Amino acid sequence: GAVVSQHPSWVICKSGTSVKIECRSLDFQATTMFWYRQFPKQSLMLMATSNEGSKATYEQGVEKDKFLINHASLTLSTLTVTSAHPEDSSFYICSAAGGTSAYNEQFFGPGTRLTVL
Amino acid sequence: AQSVTQLGSHVSVSEGALVLLRCNYSSSVPPYLFWYVQYPNQGLQLLLKYTSAATLVKGINGFEAEFKKSETSFHLTKPSAHMSDAAEYFCAVTISGGYNKLIFGAGTRLAVHP
């Protein structure tokens, strides 16, 4: 199957700082990437959908100015959490779709654990 | 709009016993259905998918699921549980026509005890 990586796998930052998370499709071209967040013992919540070269589409209730998404190439999307606060602490997971996917299949990254102090 | 309901947030079975994780969906158009597994602090791994072909779908690690349109169900089963099956399982739905977003169920935590 297709491989998606995320970097970093975990990050700890101080309140008020910004954090960038990278999502890469390693062996296929991802025309669409998705960003999810997952709170402990909960399901995945879709934050936004990004198509290469276009502005991301955010889900209702997700602040686009706080969670900046860039999908500048077919293999890389980034999520920047700006002015992070403790309530932004969560597990962030990206997924990518494209290449030979034929059935809307998304390939998931391993996730990034963000802790804001 | 599509939705997914997973009955039972926690399921506990003995090693070697049958595993049954329930998933019911709601969709106004023919759905695509997925089961994913998540181990602690990891991303999601696809177990199997239904994409309007065979209604009985076999996946990895001995899991299978049957699409039943009349019951709007897509339950996940495994004949004999293994300790390594302990994890969180998510059912998800989407519809055909491009890379539409997945709608996830709340998840079911499977515990396997000796």
Short mmCIF file of C-alpha atoms in Angstrom, two decimals:
data_model
loop_
_atom_site.label_atom_id
_atom_site.label_comp_id
_atom_site.label_asym_id
_atom_site.label_seq_id
_atom_site.Cartn_x
_atom_site.Cartn_y
_atom_site.Cartn_z
CA GLY A 1 0.00 0.00 0.00
CA ALA A 2 0.91 3.65 -0.27
CA VAL A 3 3.04 5.19 2.47
CA VAL A 4 2.38 8.46 4.22
CA SER A 5 4.79 9.95 6.72
CA GLN A 6 4.40 12.70 9.28
CA HIS A 7 7.03 14.81 10.95
CA PRO A 8 7.54 15.28 13.78
CA SER A 9 6.00 12.29 15.51
CA TRP A 10 5.70 14.29 18.69
CA VAL A 11 6.32 17.88 19.70
CA ILE A 12 6.17 19.86 22.90
CA CYS A 13 5.94 23.62 22.72
CA LYS A 14 5.23 26.61 24.91
CA SER A 15 1.92 28.40 24.82
CA GLY A 16 1.88 31.17 22.22
CA THR A 17 4.35 29.59 19.84
CA SER A 18 3.59 28.13 16.41
CA VAL A 19 4.15 24.56 15.39
CA LYS A 20 4.40 23.12 11.88
CA ILE A 21 3.54 19.52 11.09
CA GLU A 22 4.49 17.96 7.76
CA CYS A 23 2.63 15.25 5.92
CA ARG A 24 4.32 13.53 3.00
CA SER A 25 3.17 10.91 0.53
CA LEU A 26 6.31 8.90 -0.10
CA ASP A 27 5.46 6.77 -3.11
CA PHE A 28 2.49 8.36 -4.81
CA GLN A 29 1.15 11.74 -5.80
CA ALA A 30 -1.47 12.96 -3.39
CA THR A 31 -3.98 15.19 -5.09
CA THR A 32 -5.96 15.48 -1.88
CA MET A 33 -4.80 15.49 1.71
CA PHE A 34 -6.91 15.49 4.84
CA TRP A 35 -6.08 16.68 8.33
CA TYR A 36 -7.72 15.17 11.41
CA ARG A 37 -7.40 15.70 15.11
CA GLN A 38 -8.10 13.09 17.71
CA PHE A 39 -8.61 13.69 21.41
CA PRO A 40 -7.85 10.89 23.87
CA LYS A 41 -10.25 7.97 23.61
CA GLN A 42 -12.23 9.71 20.88
CA SER A 43 -12.75 9.31 17.17
CA LEU A 44 -11.07 11.24 14.39
CA MET A 45 -12.49 14.64 13.61
CA LEU A 46 -11.86 16.02 10.14
CA MET A 47 -10.39 19.50 10.30
CA ALA A 48 -9.83 20.31 6.66
CA THR A 49 -9.40 18.98 3.16
CA SER A 50 -6.67 20.33 0.92
CA ASN A 51 -6.17 19.90 -2.78
CA GLU A 52 -2.80 20.53 -4.32
CA GLY A 53 -2.46 24.13 -5.40
CA SER A 54 -5.77 25.22 -3.89
CA LYS A 55 -6.92 26.72 -0.64
CA ALA A 56 -7.94 24.22 1.99
CA THR A 57 -11.60 23.62 2.79
CA TYR A 58 -12.17 23.78 6.53
CA GLU A 59 -14.86 21.97 8.45
CA GLN A 60 -17.36 23.97 10.40
CA GLY A 61 -15.96 25.19 13.70
CA VAL A 62 -12.31 24.91 12.68
CA GLU A 63 -10.49 28.25 12.71
CA LYS A 64 -8.68 28.68 9.43
CA ASP A 65 -6.47 31.43 10.81
CA LYS A 66 -5.34 29.23 13.64
CA PHE A 67 -4.79 26.05 11.67
CA LEU A 68 -2.96 27.06 8.51
CA ILE A 69 -2.81 24.39 5.84
CA ASN A 70 -0.58 24.46 2.80
CA HIS A 71 -0.56 21.87 0.04
CA ALA A 72 2.02 23.28 -2.33
CA SER A 73 3.08 20.03 -3.99
CA LEU A 74 1.66 16.63 -4.78
CA THR A 75 3.71 15.03 -2.04
CA LEU A 76 3.65 17.52 0.81
CA SER A 77 1.05 19.22 2.95
CA THR A 78 1.74 21.17 6.10
CA LEU A 79 -0.41 22.09 9.08
CA THR A 80 0.72 25.03 11.16
CA VAL A 81 -0.88 25.55 14.54
CA THR A 82 -0.45 29.25 15.20
CA SER A 83 -0.25 30.72 18.69
CA ALA A 84 -0.79 27.32 20.20
CA HIS A 85 -2.57 26.97 23.55
CA PRO A 86 -2.95 24.00 25.88
CA GLU A 87 -6.39 23.23 24.45
CA ASP A 88 -4.72 22.61 21.08
CA SER A 89 -2.89 19.65 22.58
CA SER A 90 -4.05 16.65 20.61
CA PHE A 91 -3.08 13.89 18.23
CA TYR A 92 -3.01 15.19 14.66
CA ILE A 93 -3.30 12.71 11.80
CA CYS A 94 -3.05 13.36 8.09
CA SER A 95 -4.19 11.21 5.23
CA ALA A 96 -3.56 11.34 1.52
CA ALA A 97 -5.47 10.17 -1.53
CA GLY A 98 -4.44 10.03 -5.15
CA GLY A 99 -2.14 8.04 -7.38
CA THR A 100 -3.59 4.61 -8.06
CA SER A 101 -6.36 4.89 -5.47
CA ALA A 102 -9.56 3.86 -7.12
CA TYR A 103 -12.09 3.74 -4.33
CA ASN A 104 -11.73 6.93 -2.36
CA GLU A 105 -9.14 5.21 -0.23
CA GLN A 106 -7.17 7.44 2.07
CA PHE A 107 -3.76 6.40 3.33
CA PHE A 108 -3.03 7.58 6.84
CA GLY A 109 0.12 8.92 8.39
CA PRO A 110 1.33 7.73 11.79
CA GLY A 111 0.16 10.87 13.57
CA THR A 112 1.81 13.71 15.48
CA ARG A 113 1.33 14.16 19.22
CA LEU A 114 1.25 17.86 20.09
CA THR A 115 1.56 18.95 23.69
CA VAL A 116 1.29 22.64 24.48
CA LEU A 117 2.56 23.68 27.89
CA ALA B 1 -25.69 12.89 4.50
CA GLN B 2 -23.76 9.87 5.64
CA SER B 3 -23.28 8.69 9.20
CA VAL B 4 -21.90 5.70 11.03
CA THR B 5 -22.91 4.18 14.35
CA GLN B 6 -20.72 1.71 16.16
CA LEU B 7 -22.60 -0.19 18.82
CA GLY B 8 -20.48 -0.80 21.88
CA SER B 9 -17.61 1.46 22.76
CA HIS B 10 -15.86 -1.43 24.50
CA VAL B 11 -15.86 -5.10 23.61
CA SER B 12 -14.01 -7.71 25.61
CA VAL B 13 -13.40 -11.27 24.43
CA SER B 14 -11.28 -14.20 25.47
CA GLU B 15 -8.35 -15.26 23.35
CA GLY B 16 -9.63 -17.72 20.75
CA ALA B 17 -13.21 -16.46 20.92
CA LEU B 18 -15.23 -14.91 18.12
CA VAL B 19 -14.82 -11.19 17.59
CA LEU B 20 -17.88 -9.23 16.49
CA LEU B 21 -17.74 -5.45 16.16
CA ARG B 22 -20.92 -3.79 15.01
CA CYS B 23 -21.30 -0.98 12.52
CA ASN B 24 -24.45 0.49 11.05
CA TYR B 25 -24.44 3.18 8.44
CA SER B 26 -26.79 5.73 7.00
CA SER B 27 -26.43 6.91 3.43
CA SER B 28 -28.82 8.16 0.79
CA VAL B 29 -26.60 6.80 -1.98
CA PRO B 30 -24.63 3.57 -2.28
CA PRO B 31 -21.81 3.84 0.23
CA TYR B 32 -18.24 2.77 0.37
CA LEU B 33 -17.46 1.32 3.80
CA PHE B 34 -14.19 0.81 5.61
CA TRP B 35 -12.85 -0.71 8.78
CA TYR B 36 -9.65 0.67 10.26
CA VAL B 37 -7.58 -0.41 13.24
CA GLN B 38 -5.55 1.93 15.43
CA TYR B 39 -2.92 0.84 17.90
CA PRO B 40 -1.92 3.25 20.70
CA ASN B 41 -0.20 6.40 19.49
CA GLN B 42 -0.30 5.29 15.88
CA GLY B 43 -2.18 6.20 12.74
CA LEU B 44 -4.91 4.15 11.13
CA GLN B 45 -4.40 0.93 9.23
CA LEU B 46 -6.98 -0.25 6.74
CA LEU B 47 -8.39 -3.67 7.59
CA LEU B 48 -10.83 -4.00 4.73
CA LYS B 49 -13.17 -2.07 2.47
CA TYR B 50 -16.47 -2.52 0.70
CA THR B 51 -16.69 -0.83 -2.68
CA SER B 52 -19.89 -2.30 -4.20
CA ALA B 53 -18.32 -5.54 -5.37
CA ALA B 54 -18.64 -8.71 -3.24
CA THR B 55 -20.76 -8.22 -0.14
CA LEU B 56 -18.49 -10.44 1.95
CA VAL B 57 -15.16 -8.73 2.24
CA LYS B 58 -12.02 -10.37 3.55
CA GLY B 59 -9.31 -8.24 5.03
CA ILE B 60 -5.98 -8.53 6.72
CA ASN B 61 -5.22 -10.42 9.94
CA GLY B 62 -8.14 -12.81 9.46
CA PHE B 63 -10.86 -10.17 9.67
CA GLU B 64 -13.87 -10.06 7.41
CA ALA B 65 -17.06 -8.02 7.12
CA GLU B 66 -20.36 -8.48 5.38
CA PHE B 67 -22.28 -5.66 3.75
CA LYS B 68 -26.00 -6.08 4.38
CA LYS B 69 -28.01 -3.43 2.60
CA SER B 70 -31.32 -4.53 4.13
CA GLU B 71 -29.89 -4.06 7.62
CA THR B 72 -27.64 -1.10 6.70
CA SER B 73 -24.87 -2.94 8.49
CA PHE B 74 -21.21 -3.71 7.96
CA HIS B 75 -20.18 -5.73 11.01
CA LEU B 76 -16.57 -6.83 11.46
CA THR B 77 -15.82 -10.39 12.53
CA LYS B 78 -12.88 -12.64 13.23
CA PRO B 79 -13.39 -16.31 14.13
CA SER B 80 -10.64 -16.50 16.73
CA ALA B 81 -9.28 -13.54 18.66
CA HIS B 82 -5.58 -13.12 19.27
CA MET B 83 -3.96 -11.02 21.95
CA SER B 84 -2.46 -8.82 19.25
CA ASP B 85 -5.97 -7.85 18.08
CA ALA B 86 -6.41 -5.62 21.11
CA ALA B 87 -6.77 -2.13 19.65
CA GLU B 88 -9.27 0.57 18.68
CA TYR B 89 -11.42 -0.17 15.64
CA PHE B 90 -13.16 2.44 13.51
CA CYS B 91 -15.86 1.99 10.91
CA ALA B 92 -16.06 4.70 8.25
CA VAL B 93 -18.28 5.59 5.31
CA THR B 94 -17.91 7.67 2.21
CA ILE B 95 -19.62 7.87 -1.16
CA SER B 96 -18.33 7.37 -4.66
CA GLY B 97 -17.33 10.14 -6.99
CA GLY B 98 -13.98 11.59 -6.15
CA TYR B 99 -12.06 11.67 -2.93
CA ASN B 100 -14.84 12.50 -0.56
CA LYS B 101 -14.26 12.80 3.11
CA LEU B 102 -14.59 9.85 5.42
CA ILE B 103 -17.16 9.89 8.16
CA PHE B 104 -15.93 7.89 11.14
CA GLY B 105 -17.81 6.10 13.83
CA ALA B 106 -16.98 6.71 17.46
CA GLY B 107 -14.78 3.65 17.62
CA THR B 108 -14.81 0.38 19.53
CA ARG B 109 -12.03 -0.60 21.86
CA LEU B 110 -11.39 -4.33 21.70
CA ALA B 111 -9.80 -5.99 24.70
CA VAL B 112 -8.57 -9.59 24.47
CA HIS B 113 -7.89 -11.46 27.68
CA PRO B 114 -6.19 -14.80 28.19
#
